[in-house]
mmCIF file of C-alpha atoms in Angstrom:
data_model
loop_
_atom_site.group_PDB
_atom_site.id
_atom_site.type_symbol
_atom_site.label_atom_id
_atom_site.label_comp_id
_atom_site.label_asym_id
_atom_site.label_seq_id
_atom_site.Cartn_x
_atom_site.Cartn_y
_atom_site.Cartn_z
ATOM 1 C CA MET A 225 86.537 164.604 111.599
ATOM 2 C CA ARG A 226 88.880 166.143 113.905
ATOM 3 C CA LEU A 227 89.199 166.058 117.748
ATOM 4 C CA SER A 228 89.114 169.249 119.851
ATOM 5 C CA GLN A 229 92.357 170.894 120.328
ATOM 6 C CA ASP A 230 92.060 170.345 124.297
ATOM 7 C CA LYS A 231 91.381 166.600 123.821
ATOM 8 C CA LEU A 232 94.403 166.316 121.549
ATOM 9 C CA SER A 233 96.648 168.115 123.896
ATOM 10 C CA GLU A 234 95.684 166.023 126.925
ATOM 11 C CA LEU A 235 96.196 162.972 125.077
ATOM 12 C CA ILE A 236 99.515 163.841 124.131
ATOM 13 C CA GLU A 237 100.637 165.297 127.429
ATOM 14 C CA LYS A 238 99.522 161.862 129.000
ATOM 15 C CA HIS A 239 101.817 159.851 126.505
ATOM 16 C CA THR A 240 104.853 162.362 126.725
ATOM 17 C CA CYS A 241 104.636 162.269 130.526
ATOM 18 C CA VAL A 242 105.194 158.679 130.514
ATOM 19 C CA ALA A 243 107.633 158.604 127.459
ATOM 20 C CA ASP A 244 109.793 161.229 129.326
ATOM 21 C CA ASP A 245 110.601 158.886 132.318
ATOM 22 C CA VAL A 246 111.232 155.848 129.952
ATOM 23 C CA SER A 247 114.433 155.930 128.224
ATOM 24 C CA TRP A 248 117.362 153.513 127.146
ATOM 25 C CA ASN A 249 120.708 154.181 125.531
ATOM 26 C CA ARG A 250 121.220 152.808 122.256
ATOM 27 C CA PHE A 251 124.916 152.496 122.815
ATOM 28 C CA SER A 252 125.589 151.997 126.788
ATOM 29 C CA SER A 253 122.130 150.228 127.714
ATOM 30 C CA ILE A 254 122.992 147.159 125.486
ATOM 31 C CA PRO A 255 125.213 144.297 126.822
ATOM 32 C CA TRP A 256 127.467 143.934 123.531
ATOM 33 C CA GLN A 257 129.735 141.868 125.587
ATOM 34 C CA ASP A 258 127.427 138.955 125.724
ATOM 35 C CA LEU A 259 127.011 138.734 121.857
ATOM 36 C CA GLN A 260 126.664 135.188 120.874
ATOM 37 C CA PRO A 261 125.655 135.351 117.024
ATOM 38 C CA GLU A 262 126.323 131.766 116.513
ATOM 39 C CA LEU A 263 122.900 131.114 118.174
ATOM 40 C CA LEU A 264 121.096 132.885 115.417
ATOM 41 C CA THR A 265 119.252 130.623 112.858
ATOM 42 C CA ALA A 266 119.512 131.573 109.399
ATOM 43 C CA LYS A 267 115.651 132.623 109.282
ATOM 44 C CA GLU A 268 116.512 135.005 112.306
ATOM 45 C CA ARG A 269 119.447 136.666 110.589
ATOM 46 C CA SER A 270 116.972 137.401 107.840
ATOM 47 C CA ALA A 271 114.305 138.517 110.103
ATOM 48 C CA ILE A 272 116.840 141.165 111.601
ATOM 49 C CA ALA A 273 118.014 142.233 108.415
ATOM 50 C CA PHE A 274 114.232 142.755 107.062
ATOM 51 C CA VAL A 275 113.096 144.695 110.227
ATOM 52 C CA ASN A 276 116.279 146.913 110.278
ATOM 53 C CA LEU A 277 115.063 148.056 106.851
ATOM 54 C CA ILE A 278 111.675 148.602 107.724
ATOM 55 C CA GLU A 279 112.486 150.773 111.096
ATOM 56 C CA ASP A 280 115.374 152.536 109.100
ATOM 57 C CA HIS A 281 112.771 154.207 106.904
ATOM 58 C CA LEU A 282 112.030 156.847 109.354
ATOM 59 C CA PRO A 283 112.892 159.748 107.256
ATOM 60 C CA GLY A 284 110.239 158.729 104.794
ATOM 61 C CA TYR A 285 107.606 158.085 107.675
ATOM 62 C CA PHE A 286 108.229 161.215 109.138
ATOM 63 C CA THR A 287 108.055 163.142 106.154
ATOM 64 C CA GLU A 288 104.866 161.597 105.092
ATOM 65 C CA TYR A 289 103.269 162.520 108.585
ATOM 66 C CA MET A 290 104.655 166.184 108.281
ATOM 67 C CA GLN A 291 102.927 166.439 104.804
ATOM 68 C CA LEU A 292 99.830 165.078 106.163
ATOM 69 C CA PHE A 293 99.948 167.499 109.243
ATOM 70 C CA PRO A 294 101.749 170.737 107.785
ATOM 71 C CA ILE A 295 102.741 173.808 109.626
ATOM 72 C CA ASN A 296 103.139 176.362 106.861
ATOM 73 C CA PRO A 297 101.799 179.645 105.574
ATOM 74 C CA ASP A 298 99.461 177.718 103.251
ATOM 75 C CA THR A 299 97.686 175.995 106.175
ATOM 76 C CA PRO A 300 94.834 177.665 108.061
ATOM 77 C CA LEU A 301 95.790 178.953 111.205
ATOM 78 C CA GLU A 302 93.330 176.272 113.331
ATOM 79 C CA ALA A 303 94.781 173.331 111.748
ATOM 80 C CA CYS A 304 98.254 174.628 112.254
ATOM 81 C CA MET A 305 97.472 174.930 115.950
ATOM 82 C CA TYR A 306 96.424 171.121 115.692
ATOM 83 C CA ASN A 307 99.170 170.081 113.724
ATOM 84 C CA ARG A 308 101.670 171.940 116.040
ATOM 85 C CA GLU A 309 100.208 169.927 119.071
ATOM 86 C CA LEU A 310 100.518 166.491 117.105
ATOM 87 C CA TYR A 311 104.101 167.486 116.304
ATOM 88 C CA HIS A 312 105.151 167.049 120.020
ATOM 89 C CA PHE A 313 104.014 163.329 119.814
ATOM 90 C CA LEU A 314 105.748 162.862 116.024
ATOM 91 C CA VAL A 315 108.962 164.254 116.918
ATOM 92 C CA ARG A 316 109.436 162.068 120.159
ATOM 93 C CA TRP A 317 107.827 158.932 118.099
ATOM 94 C CA ALA A 318 110.512 159.624 115.267
ATOM 95 C CA GLN A 319 113.296 159.879 117.723
ATOM 96 C CA GLU A 320 112.282 156.455 119.606
ATOM 97 C CA GLU A 321 111.719 154.790 116.178
ATOM 98 C CA ASP A 322 115.196 156.080 114.865
ATOM 99 C CA ARG A 323 116.742 154.488 117.764
ATOM 100 C CA HIS A 324 115.165 151.243 117.046
ATOM 101 C CA ALA A 325 116.587 151.530 113.642
ATOM 102 C CA HIS A 326 120.093 152.561 114.863
ATOM 103 C CA VAL A 327 120.239 149.786 117.504
ATOM 104 C CA LEU A 328 119.458 147.095 114.905
ATOM 105 C CA THR A 329 122.071 148.448 112.493
ATOM 106 C CA ASN A 330 124.776 148.106 115.314
ATOM 107 C CA TYR A 331 123.360 144.754 116.232
ATOM 108 C CA GLN A 332 123.840 143.561 112.424
ATOM 109 C CA LEU A 333 127.301 145.163 112.534
ATOM 110 C CA ARG A 334 128.488 143.787 115.823
ATOM 111 C CA ALA A 335 127.280 140.399 115.064
ATOM 112 C CA GLY A 336 128.834 140.230 111.674
ATOM 113 C CA LEU A 337 125.642 139.763 109.946
ATOM 114 C CA MET A 338 126.422 142.068 107.066
ATOM 115 C CA PRO A 339 129.750 144.413 106.289
ATOM 116 C CA LEU A 340 129.359 148.083 107.108
ATOM 117 C CA GLU A 341 129.612 149.708 103.535
ATOM 118 C CA GLN A 342 127.044 146.770 102.233
ATOM 119 C CA LEU A 343 124.583 147.723 104.812
ATOM 120 C CA GLN A 344 125.069 151.268 104.741
ATOM 121 C CA GLN A 345 124.146 151.072 100.888
ATOM 122 C CA GLU A 346 121.056 148.710 101.280
ATOM 123 C CA LEU A 347 119.784 151.141 104.000
ATOM 124 C CA ALA A 348 120.432 154.216 101.677
ATOM 125 C CA CYS A 349 119.005 152.556 98.650
ATOM 126 C CA GLU A 350 115.927 151.492 100.302
ATOM 127 C CA GLY A 351 115.368 154.645 102.479
ATOM 128 C CA ARG A 352 115.361 156.877 99.434
ATOM 129 C CA LYS A 353 112.425 155.328 98.265
ATOM 130 C CA GLN A 354 109.062 157.402 98.820
ATOM 131 C CA PHE A 355 106.487 156.031 101.451
ATOM 132 C CA THR A 356 102.770 157.081 101.443
ATOM 133 C CA ILE A 357 100.241 156.032 103.807
ATOM 134 C CA LYS A 358 97.549 156.448 101.186
ATOM 135 C CA PHE A 359 94.838 158.022 103.828
ATOM 136 C CA THR A 360 94.641 161.665 104.532
ATOM 137 C CA GLU A 361 91.603 161.683 106.877
ATOM 138 C CA PRO A 362 93.219 162.210 110.407
ATOM 139 C CA LEU A 363 91.216 159.198 112.117
ATOM 140 C CA GLN A 364 92.543 156.770 109.359
ATOM 141 C CA VAL A 365 96.017 157.868 109.638
ATOM 142 C CA PHE A 366 95.721 157.300 113.193
ATOM 143 C CA THR A 367 93.949 153.869 112.615
ATOM 144 C CA TYR A 368 96.818 152.862 110.172
ATOM 145 C CA ALA A 369 99.244 153.706 112.534
ATOM 146 C CA LEU A 370 97.532 151.975 115.494
ATOM 147 C CA LEU A 371 97.377 148.677 113.286
ATOM 148 C CA GLN A 372 100.928 149.102 112.156
ATOM 149 C CA GLU A 373 102.244 149.557 115.569
ATOM 150 C CA LYS A 374 100.198 146.638 116.776
ATOM 151 C CA ALA A 375 101.362 144.206 114.396
ATOM 152 C CA THR A 376 105.048 145.239 115.231
ATOM 153 C CA LEU A 377 104.409 144.912 118.641
ATOM 154 C CA LEU A 378 103.226 141.244 118.104
ATOM 155 C CA TYR A 379 105.992 140.378 116.025
ATOM 156 C CA TYR A 380 108.864 141.659 118.261
ATOM 157 C CA LYS A 381 107.099 139.505 121.199
ATOM 158 C CA GLN A 382 107.093 136.736 118.827
ATOM 159 C CA LEU A 383 110.548 136.966 118.157
ATOM 160 C CA HIS A 384 111.730 137.541 121.664
ATOM 161 C CA GLN A 385 110.037 134.293 122.693
ATOM 162 C CA VAL A 386 112.079 132.304 119.974
ATOM 163 C CA VAL A 387 115.361 133.720 119.876
ATOM 164 C CA ARG A 388 118.304 132.230 122.070
ATOM 165 C CA GLU A 389 120.920 134.963 121.285
ATOM 166 C CA PRO A 390 120.985 136.879 124.506
ATOM 167 C CA VAL A 391 121.934 140.432 123.281
ATOM 168 C CA LEU A 392 118.976 140.192 120.646
ATOM 169 C CA LYS A 393 116.714 138.908 123.263
ATOM 170 C CA PHE A 394 117.568 142.228 125.348
ATOM 171 C CA ILE A 395 117.103 144.451 122.441
ATOM 172 C CA LEU A 396 113.823 143.009 121.609
ATOM 173 C CA ARG A 397 112.650 143.664 125.160
ATOM 174 C CA LEU A 398 113.329 147.171 124.850
ATOM 175 C CA LEU A 399 111.556 147.385 121.428
ATOM 176 C CA VAL A 400 108.466 145.837 122.633
ATOM 177 C CA LYS A 401 108.070 148.359 125.517
ATOM 178 C CA ASP A 402 108.508 151.059 123.173
ATOM 179 C CA GLU A 403 105.962 149.842 120.600
ATOM 180 C CA ALA A 404 103.520 149.165 123.299
ATOM 181 C CA ARG A 405 103.450 152.887 124.201
ATOM 182 C CA HIS A 406 103.075 153.851 120.748
ATOM 183 C CA PHE A 407 100.175 151.554 120.077
ATOM 184 C CA ALA A 408 98.656 152.863 123.555
ATOM 185 C CA PHE A 409 98.853 156.205 122.160
ATOM 186 C CA PHE A 410 97.368 155.546 118.824
ATOM 187 C CA SER A 411 94.512 153.572 120.756
ATOM 188 C CA SER A 412 93.920 156.554 122.978
ATOM 189 C CA ILE A 413 93.597 158.929 120.084
ATOM 190 C CA VAL A 414 91.336 156.424 117.818
ATOM 191 C CA GLY A 415 89.244 155.778 120.910
ATOM 192 C CA ALA A 416 88.730 159.265 121.258
ATOM 193 C CA HIS A 417 87.579 159.798 117.876
ATOM 194 C CA ILE A 418 85.091 156.803 118.486
ATOM 195 C CA GLU A 419 83.686 158.286 121.585
ATOM 196 C CA GLU A 420 83.135 161.708 120.339
ATOM 197 C CA PHE A 421 82.026 160.875 116.859
ATOM 198 C CA GLY A 422 80.375 157.168 117.260
ATOM 199 C CA GLU A 423 78.791 155.548 114.329
ATOM 200 C CA GLN A 424 80.362 158.303 111.920
ATOM 201 C CA ALA A 425 83.846 157.044 112.714
ATOM 202 C CA ILE A 426 83.235 153.278 111.628
ATOM 203 C CA PRO A 427 83.169 153.475 107.988
ATOM 204 C CA LEU A 428 86.480 155.293 107.903
ATOM 205 C CA ILE A 429 87.979 152.760 110.327
ATOM 206 C CA LYS A 430 86.604 150.134 108.148
ATOM 207 C CA VAL A 431 88.353 151.121 104.845
ATOM 208 C CA VAL A 432 91.613 151.278 106.551
ATOM 209 C CA LEU A 433 91.109 147.764 108.163
ATOM 210 C CA GLN A 434 90.015 146.286 104.844
ATOM 211 C CA ASP A 435 92.951 147.775 102.862
ATOM 212 C CA PHE A 436 95.612 147.501 105.636
ATOM 213 C CA LYS A 437 99.101 146.340 104.492
ATOM 214 C CA MET A 438 102.243 146.978 106.382
ATOM 215 C CA PRO A 439 104.727 149.803 105.420
ATOM 216 C CA LEU A 440 106.960 149.422 102.559
ATOM 217 C CA HIS A 441 105.084 146.379 101.094
ATOM 218 C CA ASN A 442 105.015 148.141 97.729
ATOM 219 C CA THR A 443 108.529 149.543 97.543
ATOM 220 C CA LEU A 444 111.035 147.480 99.570
ATOM 221 C CA THR A 445 112.912 145.058 97.312
ATOM 222 C CA ASN A 446 111.854 141.299 97.649
ATOM 223 C CA TYR A 447 109.269 142.337 100.038
ATOM 224 C CA TRP A 448 106.896 139.360 100.073
ATOM 225 C CA ARG A 449 109.749 136.743 100.054
ATOM 226 C CA ARG A 450 111.685 138.308 102.695
ATOM 227 C CA ALA A 451 108.372 139.026 104.730
ATOM 228 C CA MET A 452 107.445 135.268 104.480
ATOM 229 C CA ILE A 453 110.799 134.150 105.724
ATOM 230 C CA THR A 454 110.643 136.985 108.720
ATOM 231 C CA CYS A 455 107.237 135.161 109.612
ATOM 232 C CA GLU A 456 108.663 131.775 109.421
ATOM 233 C CA ALA A 457 111.339 132.796 111.798
ATOM 234 C CA VAL A 458 108.634 133.034 114.612
ATOM 235 C CA GLY A 459 106.459 129.848 113.199
ATOM 236 C CA GLY A 460 104.099 132.383 111.697
ATOM 237 C CA HIS A 461 102.893 135.582 112.531
ATOM 238 C CA GLN A 462 99.351 136.364 114.038
ATOM 239 C CA TYR A 463 98.283 139.584 112.023
ATOM 240 C CA ALA A 464 94.804 139.098 112.883
ATOM 241 C CA GLU A 465 95.532 139.991 116.638
ATOM 242 C CA ALA A 466 96.025 143.589 115.443
ATOM 243 C CA SER A 467 92.621 143.673 114.121
ATOM 244 C CA LYS A 468 91.110 142.158 117.032
ATOM 245 C CA ALA A 469 92.393 144.731 119.301
ATOM 246 C CA LEU A 470 90.717 147.425 116.917
ATOM 247 C CA ALA A 471 87.574 145.792 117.662
ATOM 248 C CA LYS A 472 88.071 145.632 121.432
ATOM 249 C CA LEU A 473 88.922 149.311 121.192
ATOM 250 C CA ILE A 474 85.572 150.119 119.433
ATOM 251 C CA HIS A 475 83.805 147.939 121.990
ATOM 252 C CA ARG A 476 85.182 149.886 124.794
ATOM 253 C CA TRP A 477 84.453 153.502 123.400
ATOM 254 C CA ALA A 478 81.536 153.274 121.150
ATOM 255 C CA ASP A 479 77.859 153.619 121.759
ATOM 256 C CA PRO A 480 75.643 150.428 120.901
ATOM 257 C CA ALA A 481 75.071 151.126 117.169
ATOM 258 C CA ALA A 482 78.583 151.678 116.446
ATOM 259 C CA ARG A 483 79.481 148.246 118.238
ATOM 260 C CA LEU A 484 77.039 146.443 115.835
ATOM 261 C CA GLN A 485 78.849 148.153 113.076
ATOM 262 C CA ALA A 486 82.049 147.120 114.455
ATOM 263 C CA SER A 487 81.292 143.601 115.042
ATOM 264 C CA THR A 488 80.031 143.173 111.318
ATOM 265 C CA MET A 489 83.009 144.844 110.075
ATOM 266 C CA VAL A 490 85.621 142.572 111.868
ATOM 267 C CA ASP A 491 83.754 139.519 111.113
ATOM 268 C CA SER A 492 83.740 140.361 107.406
ATOM 269 C CA THR A 493 87.561 141.210 107.599
ATOM 270 C CA GLN A 494 88.829 137.789 108.307
ATOM 271 C CA LYS A 495 92.354 138.754 109.023
ATOM 272 C CA VAL A 496 94.496 142.176 108.634
ATOM 273 C CA HIS A 497 95.949 141.973 105.129
ATOM 274 C CA ALA A 498 99.473 142.645 106.508
ATOM 275 C CA VAL A 499 103.198 141.585 106.699
#
């Protein structure tokens, strides 16, 4: 199940056109002079360290996507054409996610949350672990990314609302805008699949929704303990909103039969199994 080359190109061009006009500098755009780390709670400090590790795994994420959408002599020409088009989005997405990781690393260092050598070692130790999405069907890969981006967006919004430290608040506002664009892109591409393939798309989406867990849940040291503290920092994360966003997308694009399937699917999935 694959979108046409023309449709994929249209969606990527639309996203890139917006992204090219929206940028910020991870060094000069941040008001570091306003930093007040004493305003951070212990749980907020833990949350920043945790999301920094998640964001910093970008080499692993990008490697997995390039393996899922390869451009090499062993790949059929038509698939290479499709994957080359998708690469325009992936490389831009990777650059923006790397900026997120880097600015969070800089924040930890400037706020004195962790010594340089210790932070570098932890990022490298966790970053060398392999990441796999588990799915290979393009629609399922995009659905996974949609849920992950929406969950991340929701968390950054919640953290932005509760933190008092001004520089972190400023950074989170930037991250929210980037994650919102990423979510919008994956929504558009999943929506296009639903519009084109209708009822056939729903079972593929259902598998992802039922099995979904956030990246690194099975590799990051002390993931679940750290994730719990990260959620407590914002009073509990509403991950179910990610599945609701997917349901709204299906109802927007699908035909009546697919909408009925989607309603049953979301009702049976009480929440996204995330963190």
